[in-house]
């Protein structure tokens, strides 16, 4: 089946630095990818939708200058958290649309900003 | 706008007893609905999906859900719980433009 590889699984960074999270579709082409954020013991909140070759569409309340999304190829989407602060600490999950109401999810990245 | 409400944040059952996780939906048209499971430190896994076909949907690992339009519900059931079923379960609705909206989640605890 379709697999999305997400890296890193865990990252700790200092406040003020930037962190990049990668999601790769391993055996299919992902024209549409999604980025979610999940706080402890809470649900997934959609942050943005990215279509290959286009600018990402951000959900209301998500700072596009802080959470930079690039989807330059059909197999790679990246989320860069710029000038990270402790409140950005969270679990970030990517997902790819595989067609016919099908979605595959990455295993997530736990970001801790100290 | 489409949305889902999971009625229980936490459900505890004994191993071998039935499981019922409740989900109500709100939609102006016939929705596409899903149940996903999230095990600790693992990715989300699709249990089943409803896309306007048969109202009783059978999924993986013995789970099934019934779409009831009259009750605007899509409850998840399993006849007999297994210890490995302990996880977080999300009811999800398709909201258009290929996007999904997740419910708040139900944590299933299975007692030995």
PDB file of C-alpha atoms in Angstrom:
ATOM      1  CA  UNK A   1       0.000   0.000   0.000  1.00  0.00           C
ATOM      2  CA  UNK A   2       0.888   3.662  -0.183  1.00  0.00           C
ATOM      3  CA  UNK A   3       3.481   4.698   2.363  1.00  0.00           C
ATOM      4  CA  UNK A   4       4.479   8.140   3.568  1.00  0.00           C
ATOM      5  CA  UNK A   5       7.819   8.414   5.314  1.00  0.00           C
ATOM      6  CA  UNK A   6       8.105  11.283   7.778  1.00  0.00           C
ATOM      7  CA  UNK A   7      11.386  12.469   9.287  1.00  0.00           C
ATOM      8  CA  UNK A   8      12.597  13.155  11.835  1.00  0.00           C
ATOM      9  CA  UNK A   9      10.437  11.292  14.317  1.00  0.00           C
ATOM     10  CA  UNK A  10      11.688  13.457  17.170  1.00  0.00           C
ATOM     11  CA  UNK A  11      13.554  16.737  17.245  1.00  0.00           C
ATOM     12  CA  UNK A  12      14.637  19.068  19.989  1.00  0.00           C
ATOM     13  CA  UNK A  13      15.670  22.564  19.048  1.00  0.00           C
ATOM     14  CA  UNK A  14      16.546  25.781  20.767  1.00  0.00           C
ATOM     15  CA  UNK A  15      14.139  28.672  20.877  1.00  0.00           C
ATOM     16  CA  UNK A  16      14.640  30.980  17.902  1.00  0.00           C
ATOM     17  CA  UNK A  17      15.972  28.358  15.528  1.00  0.00           C
ATOM     18  CA  UNK A  18      14.199  26.763  12.563  1.00  0.00           C
ATOM     19  CA  UNK A  19      13.287  23.129  12.094  1.00  0.00           C
ATOM     20  CA  UNK A  20      12.437  21.294   8.875  1.00  0.00           C
ATOM     21  CA  UNK A  21      10.195  18.225   8.762  1.00  0.00           C
ATOM     22  CA  UNK A  22      10.084  16.092   5.644  1.00  0.00           C
ATOM     23  CA  UNK A  23       7.409  13.822   4.264  1.00  0.00           C
ATOM     24  CA  UNK A  24       8.102  11.591   1.309  1.00  0.00           C
ATOM     25  CA  UNK A  25       5.674   9.408  -0.570  1.00  0.00           C
ATOM     26  CA  UNK A  26       7.627   6.227  -1.201  1.00  0.00           C
ATOM     27  CA  UNK A  27       5.709   4.391  -3.885  1.00  0.00           C
ATOM     28  CA  UNK A  28       3.226   6.844  -5.306  1.00  0.00           C
ATOM     29  CA  UNK A  29       2.927  10.429  -6.407  1.00  0.00           C
ATOM     30  CA  UNK A  30       1.225  12.690  -3.904  1.00  0.00           C
ATOM     31  CA  UNK A  31      -0.382  15.622  -5.645  1.00  0.00           C
ATOM     32  CA  UNK A  32      -2.028  16.779  -2.438  1.00  0.00           C
ATOM     33  CA  UNK A  33      -0.526  16.636   1.027  1.00  0.00           C
ATOM     34  CA  UNK A  34      -1.804  17.871   4.359  1.00  0.00           C
ATOM     35  CA  UNK A  35      -0.090  18.978   7.543  1.00  0.00           C
ATOM     36  CA  UNK A  36      -1.697  18.509  10.935  1.00  0.00           C
ATOM     37  CA  UNK A  37      -0.777  19.491  14.449  1.00  0.00           C
ATOM     38  CA  UNK A  38      -1.741  17.441  17.489  1.00  0.00           C
ATOM     39  CA  UNK A  39      -1.397  18.637  21.063  1.00  0.00           C
ATOM     40  CA  UNK A  40      -1.144  16.050  23.861  1.00  0.00           C
ATOM     41  CA  UNK A  41      -4.361  14.122  24.330  1.00  0.00           C
ATOM     42  CA  UNK A  42      -6.104  16.228  21.707  1.00  0.00           C
ATOM     43  CA  UNK A  43      -7.298  15.764  18.165  1.00  0.00           C
ATOM     44  CA  UNK A  44      -5.527  16.511  14.913  1.00  0.00           C
ATOM     45  CA  UNK A  45      -5.951  20.051  13.671  1.00  0.00           C
ATOM     46  CA  UNK A  46      -5.419  20.714   9.979  1.00  0.00           C
ATOM     47  CA  UNK A  47      -2.789  23.383   9.483  1.00  0.00           C
ATOM     48  CA  UNK A  48      -2.509  23.551   5.722  1.00  0.00           C
ATOM     49  CA  UNK A  49      -3.096  21.823   2.421  1.00  0.00           C
ATOM     50  CA  UNK A  50      -0.402  21.759  -0.211  1.00  0.00           C
ATOM     51  CA  UNK A  51      -0.700  20.886  -3.869  1.00  0.00           C
ATOM     52  CA  UNK A  52       2.410  20.098  -5.843  1.00  0.00           C
ATOM     53  CA  UNK A  53       3.728  23.180  -7.574  1.00  0.00           C
ATOM     54  CA  UNK A  54       1.301  25.548  -5.877  1.00  0.00           C
ATOM     55  CA  UNK A  55       1.314  27.693  -2.776  1.00  0.00           C
ATOM     56  CA  UNK A  56      -0.069  26.011   0.303  1.00  0.00           C
ATOM     57  CA  UNK A  57      -3.529  26.878   1.584  1.00  0.00           C
ATOM     58  CA  UNK A  58      -3.438  27.617   5.296  1.00  0.00           C
ATOM     59  CA  UNK A  59      -6.286  27.164   7.751  1.00  0.00           C
ATOM     60  CA  UNK A  60      -7.563  30.156   9.639  1.00  0.00           C
ATOM     61  CA  UNK A  61      -5.289  31.103  12.499  1.00  0.00           C
ATOM     62  CA  UNK A  62      -2.196  29.369  11.145  1.00  0.00           C
ATOM     63  CA  UNK A  63       0.700  31.749  10.516  1.00  0.00           C
ATOM     64  CA  UNK A  64       1.962  31.065   7.025  1.00  0.00           C
ATOM     65  CA  UNK A  65       5.199  32.952   7.646  1.00  0.00           C
ATOM     66  CA  UNK A  66       5.940  30.797  10.655  1.00  0.00           C
ATOM     67  CA  UNK A  67       4.982  27.446   9.199  1.00  0.00           C
ATOM     68  CA  UNK A  68       6.520  27.331   5.736  1.00  0.00           C
ATOM     69  CA  UNK A  69       5.280  24.535   3.528  1.00  0.00           C
ATOM     70  CA  UNK A  70       6.987  23.501   0.323  1.00  0.00           C
ATOM     71  CA  UNK A  71       5.643  20.868  -2.056  1.00  0.00           C
ATOM     72  CA  UNK A  72       8.048  21.210  -4.930  1.00  0.00           C
ATOM     73  CA  UNK A  73       7.813  17.627  -6.155  1.00  0.00           C
ATOM     74  CA  UNK A  74       5.223  14.884  -6.310  1.00  0.00           C
ATOM     75  CA  UNK A  75       7.067  12.846  -3.697  1.00  0.00           C
ATOM     76  CA  UNK A  76       8.254  15.424  -1.179  1.00  0.00           C
ATOM     77  CA  UNK A  77       6.574  17.978   1.051  1.00  0.00           C
ATOM     78  CA  UNK A  78       8.325  19.864   3.813  1.00  0.00           C
ATOM     79  CA  UNK A  79       7.167  21.877   6.801  1.00  0.00           C
ATOM     80  CA  UNK A  80       9.615  24.376   8.248  1.00  0.00           C
ATOM     81  CA  UNK A  81       8.877  25.846  11.639  1.00  0.00           C
ATOM     82  CA  UNK A  82      10.699  29.168  11.629  1.00  0.00           C
ATOM     83  CA  UNK A  83      11.930  30.960  14.739  1.00  0.00           C
ATOM     84  CA  UNK A  84      10.508  28.224  16.895  1.00  0.00           C
ATOM     85  CA  UNK A  85       9.252  28.974  20.393  1.00  0.00           C
ATOM     86  CA  UNK A  86       8.230  26.644  23.209  1.00  0.00           C
ATOM     87  CA  UNK A  87       4.549  27.069  22.311  1.00  0.00           C
ATOM     88  CA  UNK A  88       5.323  25.481  18.925  1.00  0.00           C
ATOM     89  CA  UNK A  89       6.184  22.255  20.706  1.00  0.00           C
ATOM     90  CA  UNK A  90       3.722  19.692  19.412  1.00  0.00           C
ATOM     91  CA  UNK A  91       3.240  16.547  17.358  1.00  0.00           C
ATOM     92  CA  UNK A  92       3.184  17.268  13.625  1.00  0.00           C
ATOM     93  CA  UNK A  93       1.691  14.773  11.175  1.00  0.00           C
ATOM     94  CA  UNK A  94       1.641  14.800   7.397  1.00  0.00           C
ATOM     95  CA  UNK A  95      -0.851  13.032   5.186  1.00  0.00           C
ATOM     96  CA  UNK A  96      -1.110  12.363   1.486  1.00  0.00           C
ATOM     97  CA  UNK A  97      -4.239  11.958  -0.573  1.00  0.00           C
ATOM     98  CA  UNK A  98      -4.105   8.692  -2.500  1.00  0.00           C
ATOM     99  CA  UNK A  99      -7.373   8.998  -4.393  1.00  0.00           C
ATOM    100  CA  UNK A 100     -10.920   7.662  -3.937  1.00  0.00           C
ATOM    101  CA  UNK A 101     -11.210   9.137  -0.417  1.00  0.00           C
ATOM    102  CA  UNK A 102      -7.950   7.444   0.499  1.00  0.00           C
ATOM    103  CA  UNK A 103      -5.325   8.988   2.761  1.00  0.00           C
ATOM    104  CA  UNK A 104      -2.056   7.750   4.160  1.00  0.00           C
ATOM    105  CA  UNK A 105      -0.412   9.324   7.170  1.00  0.00           C
ATOM    106  CA  UNK A 106       3.164   9.777   8.229  1.00  0.00           C
ATOM    107  CA  UNK A 107       4.218   8.483  11.615  1.00  0.00           C
ATOM    108  CA  UNK A 108       4.556  11.996  12.990  1.00  0.00           C
ATOM    109  CA  UNK A 109       7.270  14.267  14.328  1.00  0.00           C
ATOM    110  CA  UNK A 110       7.450  15.264  17.951  1.00  0.00           C
ATOM    111  CA  UNK A 111       8.945  18.733  18.166  1.00  0.00           C
ATOM    112  CA  UNK A 112      10.227  20.054  21.454  1.00  0.00           C
ATOM    113  CA  UNK A 113      11.467  23.635  21.610  1.00  0.00           C
ATOM    114  CA  UNK A 114      13.624  24.461  24.620  1.00  0.00           C
TER     115      UNK A 114
ATOM    116  CA  UNK B   1     -20.100  22.879   7.130  1.00  0.00           C
ATOM    117  CA  UNK B   2     -19.325  19.287   7.960  1.00  0.00           C
ATOM    118  CA  UNK B   3     -18.349  18.271  11.476  1.00  0.00           C
ATOM    119  CA  UNK B   4     -18.267  15.265  13.760  1.00  0.00           C
ATOM    120  CA  UNK B   5     -18.784  14.952  17.493  1.00  0.00           C
ATOM    121  CA  UNK B   6     -17.408  12.044  19.439  1.00  0.00           C
ATOM    122  CA  UNK B   7     -19.647  11.616  22.419  1.00  0.00           C
ATOM    123  CA  UNK B   8     -17.180   9.927  24.755  1.00  0.00           C
ATOM    124  CA  UNK B   9     -13.634  11.041  25.440  1.00  0.00           C
ATOM    125  CA  UNK B  10     -12.849   7.797  27.224  1.00  0.00           C
ATOM    126  CA  UNK B  11     -14.349   4.310  27.080  1.00  0.00           C
ATOM    127  CA  UNK B  12     -13.271   1.394  29.210  1.00  0.00           C
ATOM    128  CA  UNK B  13     -14.310  -2.205  28.501  1.00  0.00           C
ATOM    129  CA  UNK B  14     -13.259  -5.634  29.652  1.00  0.00           C
ATOM    130  CA  UNK B  15     -11.469  -7.942  27.258  1.00  0.00           C
ATOM    131  CA  UNK B  16     -13.981 -10.078  25.370  1.00  0.00           C
ATOM    132  CA  UNK B  17     -16.886  -7.650  25.804  1.00  0.00           C
ATOM    133  CA  UNK B  18     -18.419  -5.496  23.057  1.00  0.00           C
ATOM    134  CA  UNK B  19     -17.036  -2.119  22.090  1.00  0.00           C
ATOM    135  CA  UNK B  20     -19.175   0.881  21.176  1.00  0.00           C
ATOM    136  CA  UNK B  21     -17.584   4.198  20.250  1.00  0.00           C
ATOM    137  CA  UNK B  22     -20.113   6.879  19.420  1.00  0.00           C
ATOM    138  CA  UNK B  23     -19.930   9.515  16.722  1.00  0.00           C
ATOM    139  CA  UNK B  24     -22.538  11.961  15.476  1.00  0.00           C
ATOM    140  CA  UNK B  25     -22.111  13.999  12.348  1.00  0.00           C
ATOM    141  CA  UNK B  26     -23.411  17.265  11.041  1.00  0.00           C
ATOM    142  CA  UNK B  27     -23.596  17.799   7.307  1.00  0.00           C
ATOM    143  CA  UNK B  28     -25.766  19.585   4.810  1.00  0.00           C
ATOM    144  CA  UNK B  29     -25.445  16.656   2.415  1.00  0.00           C
ATOM    145  CA  UNK B  30     -24.613  12.968   2.566  1.00  0.00           C
ATOM    146  CA  UNK B  31     -21.178  12.881   4.142  1.00  0.00           C
ATOM    147  CA  UNK B  32     -18.191  10.640   3.670  1.00  0.00           C
ATOM    148  CA  UNK B  33     -17.133   9.353   7.067  1.00  0.00           C
ATOM    149  CA  UNK B  34     -14.151   7.460   8.406  1.00  0.00           C
ATOM    150  CA  UNK B  35     -12.839   5.869  11.555  1.00  0.00           C
ATOM    151  CA  UNK B  36      -9.116   5.977  12.200  1.00  0.00           C
ATOM    152  CA  UNK B  37      -7.122   4.450  15.034  1.00  0.00           C
ATOM    153  CA  UNK B  38      -3.931   5.843  16.533  1.00  0.00           C
ATOM    154  CA  UNK B  39      -1.738   3.596  18.622  1.00  0.00           C
ATOM    155  CA  UNK B  40       0.950   5.211  20.784  1.00  0.00           C
ATOM    156  CA  UNK B  41       3.996   6.184  18.772  1.00  0.00           C
ATOM    157  CA  UNK B  42       2.432   4.882  15.570  1.00  0.00           C
ATOM    158  CA  UNK B  43       0.804   6.492  12.570  1.00  0.00           C
ATOM    159  CA  UNK B  44      -2.904   6.729  11.983  1.00  0.00           C
ATOM    160  CA  UNK B  45      -4.507   3.663  10.497  1.00  0.00           C
ATOM    161  CA  UNK B  46      -7.792   3.554   8.615  1.00  0.00           C
ATOM    162  CA  UNK B  47     -10.326   1.194  10.161  1.00  0.00           C
ATOM    163  CA  UNK B  48     -13.157   1.787   7.717  1.00  0.00           C
ATOM    164  CA  UNK B  49     -14.852   4.385   5.552  1.00  0.00           C
ATOM    165  CA  UNK B  50     -18.367   5.179   4.385  1.00  0.00           C
ATOM    166  CA  UNK B  51     -18.827   6.877   1.021  1.00  0.00           C
ATOM    167  CA  UNK B  52     -22.541   6.594   0.249  1.00  0.00           C
ATOM    168  CA  UNK B  53     -22.554   2.893  -0.496  1.00  0.00           C
ATOM    169  CA  UNK B  54     -23.760   0.227   1.954  1.00  0.00           C
ATOM    170  CA  UNK B  55     -24.783   1.749   5.283  1.00  0.00           C
ATOM    171  CA  UNK B  56     -23.153  -1.066   7.263  1.00  0.00           C
ATOM    172  CA  UNK B  57     -19.437  -0.826   6.730  1.00  0.00           C
ATOM    173  CA  UNK B  58     -17.068  -3.572   7.734  1.00  0.00           C
ATOM    174  CA  UNK B  59     -13.513  -2.672   8.523  1.00  0.00           C
ATOM    175  CA  UNK B  60     -10.303  -4.260   9.645  1.00  0.00           C
ATOM    176  CA  UNK B  61      -9.732  -6.171  12.886  1.00  0.00           C
ATOM    177  CA  UNK B  62     -13.422  -6.997  13.343  1.00  0.00           C
ATOM    178  CA  UNK B  63     -14.650  -3.414  13.551  1.00  0.00           C
ATOM    179  CA  UNK B  64     -17.752  -2.186  11.788  1.00  0.00           C
ATOM    180  CA  UNK B  65     -19.841   0.972  11.700  1.00  0.00           C
ATOM    181  CA  UNK B  66     -23.371   1.751  10.629  1.00  0.00           C
ATOM    182  CA  UNK B  67     -24.346   4.971   8.933  1.00  0.00           C
ATOM    183  CA  UNK B  68     -27.751   6.059  10.260  1.00  0.00           C
ATOM    184  CA  UNK B  69     -29.068   9.114   8.508  1.00  0.00           C
ATOM    185  CA  UNK B  70     -32.139   9.399  10.733  1.00  0.00           C
ATOM    186  CA  UNK B  71     -29.914   9.607  13.802  1.00  0.00           C
ATOM    187  CA  UNK B  72     -26.984  11.395  12.112  1.00  0.00           C
ATOM    188  CA  UNK B  73     -24.727   8.789  13.656  1.00  0.00           C
ATOM    189  CA  UNK B  74     -21.789   6.644  12.611  1.00  0.00           C
ATOM    190  CA  UNK B  75     -20.980   4.565  15.676  1.00  0.00           C
ATOM    191  CA  UNK B  76     -18.061   2.140  15.685  1.00  0.00           C
ATOM    192  CA  UNK B  77     -18.592  -1.330  17.127  1.00  0.00           C
ATOM    193  CA  UNK B  78     -16.732  -4.556  17.707  1.00  0.00           C
ATOM    194  CA  UNK B  79     -18.292  -7.699  19.181  1.00  0.00           C
ATOM    195  CA  UNK B  80     -15.380  -8.655  21.374  1.00  0.00           C
ATOM    196  CA  UNK B  81     -12.582  -6.371  22.573  1.00  0.00           C
ATOM    197  CA  UNK B  82      -8.982  -7.458  22.510  1.00  0.00           C
ATOM    198  CA  UNK B  83      -6.161  -6.022  24.551  1.00  0.00           C
ATOM    199  CA  UNK B  84      -4.511  -4.834  21.343  1.00  0.00           C
ATOM    200  CA  UNK B  85      -7.552  -2.631  20.619  1.00  0.00           C
ATOM    201  CA  UNK B  86      -6.492  -0.174  23.328  1.00  0.00           C
ATOM    202  CA  UNK B  87      -5.757   3.050  21.446  1.00  0.00           C
ATOM    203  CA  UNK B  88      -7.149   6.437  20.456  1.00  0.00           C
ATOM    204  CA  UNK B  89      -9.977   6.354  17.924  1.00  0.00           C
ATOM    205  CA  UNK B  90     -10.993   9.243  15.696  1.00  0.00           C
ATOM    206  CA  UNK B  91     -14.226   9.746  13.800  1.00  0.00           C
ATOM    207  CA  UNK B  92     -13.471  11.805  10.704  1.00  0.00           C
ATOM    208  CA  UNK B  93     -15.530  13.574   8.058  1.00  0.00           C
ATOM    209  CA  UNK B  94     -14.582  14.595   4.542  1.00  0.00           C
ATOM    210  CA  UNK B  95     -14.994  18.350   4.275  1.00  0.00           C
ATOM    211  CA  UNK B  96     -14.307  18.905   0.584  1.00  0.00           C
ATOM    212  CA  UNK B  97     -11.191  19.881  -1.402  1.00  0.00           C
ATOM    213  CA  UNK B  98      -9.784  16.512  -0.335  1.00  0.00           C
ATOM    214  CA  UNK B  99      -9.591  17.697   3.299  1.00  0.00           C
ATOM    215  CA  UNK B 100     -10.633  15.867   6.468  1.00  0.00           C
ATOM    216  CA  UNK B 101     -11.873  17.117   9.825  1.00  0.00           C
ATOM    217  CA  UNK B 102     -11.159  14.975  12.859  1.00  0.00           C
ATOM    218  CA  UNK B 103     -13.346  14.487  15.889  1.00  0.00           C
ATOM    219  CA  UNK B 104     -11.948  15.039  19.350  1.00  0.00           C
ATOM    220  CA  UNK B 105     -11.045  11.386  19.787  1.00  0.00           C
ATOM    221  CA  UNK B 106     -12.058   8.555  22.123  1.00  0.00           C
ATOM    222  CA  UNK B 107      -9.489   6.743  24.173  1.00  0.00           C
ATOM    223  CA  UNK B 108     -10.374   3.060  24.434  1.00  0.00           C
ATOM    224  CA  UNK B 109      -9.064   1.225  27.429  1.00  0.00           C
ATOM    225  CA  UNK B 110      -9.327  -2.580  27.549  1.00  0.00           C
ATOM    226  CA  UNK B 111      -9.162  -4.205  30.959  1.00  0.00           C
ATOM    227  CA  UNK B 112      -7.903  -7.774  31.302  1.00  0.00           C
TER     228      UNK B 112
END
